mmCIF file of N, CA and C in Angstrom:
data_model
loop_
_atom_site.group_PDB
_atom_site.id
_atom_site.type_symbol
_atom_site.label_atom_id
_atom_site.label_comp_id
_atom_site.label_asym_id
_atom_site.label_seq_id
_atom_site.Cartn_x
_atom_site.Cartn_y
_atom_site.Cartn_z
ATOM 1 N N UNK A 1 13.655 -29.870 8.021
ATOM 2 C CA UNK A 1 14.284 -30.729 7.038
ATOM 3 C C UNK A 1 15.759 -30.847 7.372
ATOM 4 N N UNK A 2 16.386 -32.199 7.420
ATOM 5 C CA UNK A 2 17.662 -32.323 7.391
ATOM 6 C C UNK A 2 18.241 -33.067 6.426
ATOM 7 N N UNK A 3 19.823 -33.134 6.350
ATOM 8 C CA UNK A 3 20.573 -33.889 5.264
ATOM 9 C C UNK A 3 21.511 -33.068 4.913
ATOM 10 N N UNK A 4 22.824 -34.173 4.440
ATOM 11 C CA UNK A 4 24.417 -33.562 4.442
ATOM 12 C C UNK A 4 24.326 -32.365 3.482
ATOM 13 N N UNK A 5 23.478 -31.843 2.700
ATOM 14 C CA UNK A 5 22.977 -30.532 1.826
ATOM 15 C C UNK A 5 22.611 -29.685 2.492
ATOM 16 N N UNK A 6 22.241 -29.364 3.479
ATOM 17 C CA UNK A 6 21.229 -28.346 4.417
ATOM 18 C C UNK A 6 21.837 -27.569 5.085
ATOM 19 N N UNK A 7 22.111 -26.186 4.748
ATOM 20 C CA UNK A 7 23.248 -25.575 5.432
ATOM 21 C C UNK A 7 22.805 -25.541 7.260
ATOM 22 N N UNK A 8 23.993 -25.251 7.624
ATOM 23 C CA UNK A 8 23.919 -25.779 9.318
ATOM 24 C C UNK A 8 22.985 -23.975 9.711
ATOM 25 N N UNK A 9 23.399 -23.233 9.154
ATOM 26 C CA UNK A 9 22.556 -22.005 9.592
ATOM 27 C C UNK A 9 21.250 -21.691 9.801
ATOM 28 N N UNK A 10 20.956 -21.390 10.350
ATOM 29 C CA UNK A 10 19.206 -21.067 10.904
ATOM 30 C C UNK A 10 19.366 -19.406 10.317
ATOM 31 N N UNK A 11 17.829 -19.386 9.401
ATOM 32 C CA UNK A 11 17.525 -18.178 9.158
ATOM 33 C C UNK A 11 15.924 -17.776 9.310
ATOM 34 N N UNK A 12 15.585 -16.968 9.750
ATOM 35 C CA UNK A 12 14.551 -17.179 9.784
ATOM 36 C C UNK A 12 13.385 -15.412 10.163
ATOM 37 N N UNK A 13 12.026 -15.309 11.007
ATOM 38 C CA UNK A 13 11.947 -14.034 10.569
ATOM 39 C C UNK A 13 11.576 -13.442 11.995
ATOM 40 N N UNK A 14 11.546 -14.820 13.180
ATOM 41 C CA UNK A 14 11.350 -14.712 14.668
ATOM 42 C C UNK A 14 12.043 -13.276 14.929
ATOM 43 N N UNK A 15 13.332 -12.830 14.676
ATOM 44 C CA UNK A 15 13.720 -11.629 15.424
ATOM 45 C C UNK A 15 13.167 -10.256 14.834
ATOM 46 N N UNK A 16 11.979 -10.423 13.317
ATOM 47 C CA UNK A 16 12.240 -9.144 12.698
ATOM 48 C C UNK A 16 10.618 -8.556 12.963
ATOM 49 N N UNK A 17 10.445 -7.403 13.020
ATOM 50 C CA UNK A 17 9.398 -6.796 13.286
ATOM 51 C C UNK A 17 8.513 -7.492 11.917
ATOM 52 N N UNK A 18 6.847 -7.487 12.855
ATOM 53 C CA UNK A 18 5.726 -7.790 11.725
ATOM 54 C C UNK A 18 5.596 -6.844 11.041
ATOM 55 N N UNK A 19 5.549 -5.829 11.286
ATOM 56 C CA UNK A 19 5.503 -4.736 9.948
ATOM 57 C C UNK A 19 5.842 -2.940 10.832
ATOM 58 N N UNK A 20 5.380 -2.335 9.984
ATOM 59 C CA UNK A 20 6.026 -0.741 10.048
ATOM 60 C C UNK A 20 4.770 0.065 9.790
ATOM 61 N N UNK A 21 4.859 0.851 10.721
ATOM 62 C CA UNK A 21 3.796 2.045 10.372
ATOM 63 C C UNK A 21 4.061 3.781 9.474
ATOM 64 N N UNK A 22 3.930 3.817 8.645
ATOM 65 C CA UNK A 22 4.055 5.262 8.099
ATOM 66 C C UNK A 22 2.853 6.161 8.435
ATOM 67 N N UNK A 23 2.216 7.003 9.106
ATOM 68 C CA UNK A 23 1.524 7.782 9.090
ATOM 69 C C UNK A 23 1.194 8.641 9.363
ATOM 70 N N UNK A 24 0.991 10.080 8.666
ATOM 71 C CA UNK A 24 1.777 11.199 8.332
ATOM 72 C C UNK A 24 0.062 11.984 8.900
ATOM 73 N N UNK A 25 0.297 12.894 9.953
ATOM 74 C CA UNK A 25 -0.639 13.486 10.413
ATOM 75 C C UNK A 25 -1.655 14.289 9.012
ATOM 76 N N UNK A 26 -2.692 14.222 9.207
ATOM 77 C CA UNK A 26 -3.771 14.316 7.680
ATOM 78 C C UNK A 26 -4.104 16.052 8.142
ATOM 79 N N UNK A 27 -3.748 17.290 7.448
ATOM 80 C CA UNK A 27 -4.652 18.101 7.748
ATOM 81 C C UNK A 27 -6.501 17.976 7.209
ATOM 82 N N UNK A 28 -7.325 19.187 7.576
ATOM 83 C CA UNK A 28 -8.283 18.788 7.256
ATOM 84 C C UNK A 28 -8.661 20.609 6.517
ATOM 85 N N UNK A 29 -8.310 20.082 5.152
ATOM 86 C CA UNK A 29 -8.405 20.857 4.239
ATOM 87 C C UNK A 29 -8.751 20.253 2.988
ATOM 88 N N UNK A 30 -9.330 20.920 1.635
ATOM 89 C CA UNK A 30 -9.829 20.370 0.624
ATOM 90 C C UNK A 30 -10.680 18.932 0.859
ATOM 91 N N UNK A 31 -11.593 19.751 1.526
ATOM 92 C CA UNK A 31 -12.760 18.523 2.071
ATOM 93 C C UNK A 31 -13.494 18.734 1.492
ATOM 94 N N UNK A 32 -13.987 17.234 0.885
ATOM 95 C CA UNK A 32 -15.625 17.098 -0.239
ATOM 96 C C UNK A 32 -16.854 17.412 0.552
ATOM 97 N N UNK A 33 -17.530 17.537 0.202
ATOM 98 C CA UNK A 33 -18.792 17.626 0.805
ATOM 99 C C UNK A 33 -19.045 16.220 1.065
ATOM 100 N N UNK A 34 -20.513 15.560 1.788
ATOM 101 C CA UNK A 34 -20.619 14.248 2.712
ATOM 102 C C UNK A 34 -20.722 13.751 0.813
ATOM 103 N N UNK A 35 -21.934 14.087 0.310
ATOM 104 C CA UNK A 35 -22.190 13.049 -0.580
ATOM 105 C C UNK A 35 -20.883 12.559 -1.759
ATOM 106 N N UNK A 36 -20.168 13.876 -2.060
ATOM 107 C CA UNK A 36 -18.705 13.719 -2.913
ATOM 108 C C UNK A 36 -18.051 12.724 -2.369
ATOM 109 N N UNK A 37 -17.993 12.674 -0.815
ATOM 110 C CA UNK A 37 -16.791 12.026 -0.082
ATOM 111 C C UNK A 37 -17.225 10.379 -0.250
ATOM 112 N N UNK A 38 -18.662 9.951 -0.139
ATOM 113 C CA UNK A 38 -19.077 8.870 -0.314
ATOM 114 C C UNK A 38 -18.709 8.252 -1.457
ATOM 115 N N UNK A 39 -18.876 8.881 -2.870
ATOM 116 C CA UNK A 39 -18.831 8.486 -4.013
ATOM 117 C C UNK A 39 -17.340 8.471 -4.248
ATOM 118 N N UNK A 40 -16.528 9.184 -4.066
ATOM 119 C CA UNK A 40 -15.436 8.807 -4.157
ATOM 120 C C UNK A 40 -14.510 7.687 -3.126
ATOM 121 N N UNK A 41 -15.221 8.141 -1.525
ATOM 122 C CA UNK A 41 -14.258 6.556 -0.800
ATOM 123 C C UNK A 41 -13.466 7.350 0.164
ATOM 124 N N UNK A 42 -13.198 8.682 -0.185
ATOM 125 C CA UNK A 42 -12.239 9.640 0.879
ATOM 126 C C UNK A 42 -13.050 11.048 1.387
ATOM 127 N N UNK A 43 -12.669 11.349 2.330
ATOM 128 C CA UNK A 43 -13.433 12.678 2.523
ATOM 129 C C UNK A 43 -12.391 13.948 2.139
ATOM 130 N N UNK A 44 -10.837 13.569 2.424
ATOM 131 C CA UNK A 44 -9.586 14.266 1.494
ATOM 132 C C UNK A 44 -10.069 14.390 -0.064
ATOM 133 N N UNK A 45 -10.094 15.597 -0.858
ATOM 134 C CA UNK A 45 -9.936 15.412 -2.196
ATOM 135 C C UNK A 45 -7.972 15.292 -2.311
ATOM 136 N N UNK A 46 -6.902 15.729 -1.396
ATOM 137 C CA UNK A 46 -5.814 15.224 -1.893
ATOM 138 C C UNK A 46 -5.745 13.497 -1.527
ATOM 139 N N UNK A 47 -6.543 13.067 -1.155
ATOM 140 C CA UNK A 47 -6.345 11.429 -0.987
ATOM 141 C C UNK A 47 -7.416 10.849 -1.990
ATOM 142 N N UNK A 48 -7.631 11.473 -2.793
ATOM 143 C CA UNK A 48 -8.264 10.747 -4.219
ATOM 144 C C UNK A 48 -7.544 10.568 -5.391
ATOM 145 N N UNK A 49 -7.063 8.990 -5.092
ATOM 146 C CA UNK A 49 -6.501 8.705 -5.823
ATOM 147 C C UNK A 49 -7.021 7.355 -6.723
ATOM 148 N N UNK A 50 -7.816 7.789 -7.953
ATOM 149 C CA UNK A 50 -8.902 6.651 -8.624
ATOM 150 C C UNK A 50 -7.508 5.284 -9.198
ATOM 151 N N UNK A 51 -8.892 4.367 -9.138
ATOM 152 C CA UNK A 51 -8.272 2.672 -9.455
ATOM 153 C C UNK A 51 -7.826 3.200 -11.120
ATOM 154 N N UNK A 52 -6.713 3.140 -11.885
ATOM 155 C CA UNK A 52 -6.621 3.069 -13.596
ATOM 156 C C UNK A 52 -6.587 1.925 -13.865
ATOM 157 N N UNK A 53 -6.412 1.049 -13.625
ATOM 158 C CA UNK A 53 -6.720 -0.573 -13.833
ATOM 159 C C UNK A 53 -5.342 -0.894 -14.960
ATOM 160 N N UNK A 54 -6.229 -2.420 -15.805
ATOM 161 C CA UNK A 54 -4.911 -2.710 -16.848
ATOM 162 C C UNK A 54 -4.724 -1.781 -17.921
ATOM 163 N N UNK A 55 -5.919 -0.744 -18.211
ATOM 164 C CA UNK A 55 -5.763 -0.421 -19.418
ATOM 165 C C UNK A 55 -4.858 0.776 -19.122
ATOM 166 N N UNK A 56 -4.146 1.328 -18.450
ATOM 167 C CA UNK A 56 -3.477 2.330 -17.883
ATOM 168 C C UNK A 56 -1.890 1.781 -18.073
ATOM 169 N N UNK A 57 -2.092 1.241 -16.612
ATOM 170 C CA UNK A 57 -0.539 0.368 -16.526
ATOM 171 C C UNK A 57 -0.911 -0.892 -16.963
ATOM 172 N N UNK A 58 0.690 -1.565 -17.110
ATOM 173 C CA UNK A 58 0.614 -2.529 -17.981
ATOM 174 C C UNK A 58 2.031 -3.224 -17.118
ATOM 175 N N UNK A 59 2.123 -4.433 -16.238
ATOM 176 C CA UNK A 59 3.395 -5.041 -15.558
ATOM 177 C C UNK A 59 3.946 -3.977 -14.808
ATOM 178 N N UNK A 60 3.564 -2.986 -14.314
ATOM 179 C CA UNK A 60 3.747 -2.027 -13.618
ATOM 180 C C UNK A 60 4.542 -0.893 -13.767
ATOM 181 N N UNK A 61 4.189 -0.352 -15.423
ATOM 182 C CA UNK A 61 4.764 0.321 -16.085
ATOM 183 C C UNK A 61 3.392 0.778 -16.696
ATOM 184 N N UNK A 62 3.553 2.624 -16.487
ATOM 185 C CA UNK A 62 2.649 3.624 -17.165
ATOM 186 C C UNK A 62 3.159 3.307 -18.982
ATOM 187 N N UNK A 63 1.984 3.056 -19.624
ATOM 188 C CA UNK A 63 2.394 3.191 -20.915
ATOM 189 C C UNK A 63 1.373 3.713 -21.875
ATOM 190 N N UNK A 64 1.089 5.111 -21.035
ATOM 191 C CA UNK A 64 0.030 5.907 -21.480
ATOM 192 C C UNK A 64 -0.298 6.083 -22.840
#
């Protein structure tokens, strides 16, 4: 898009990385058994962390 409004600067996201990795080596401790690990989604019980949905938070504020 051009026109005497349009600042002359180019901004844009060509120079910036697509994204970032965080990931933090997992020990393998407090492990569910196979069928626990299924039903919950993790085989970590510290990486069980259940969905609370809307009735929990509310605009992204706990308002227990």
């Amino acid at each position: 898009m051009t026109g005497k409004n349009c600042p002359t600067n180019k901004w844009g996201i060509k120079d910036y990385p697509l994204a970032s990795l965080y990931a933090p080596v997992q020990c393998f401790k407090n492990l569910y058994e196979p069928e626990m690990a299924l039903k919950n989604g993790t085989l970590f019980e510290e990486l069980n962390l259940p969905f609370m949905g809307d009735s929990v938070y509310k605009g992204g504020c706990c308002r227990g």
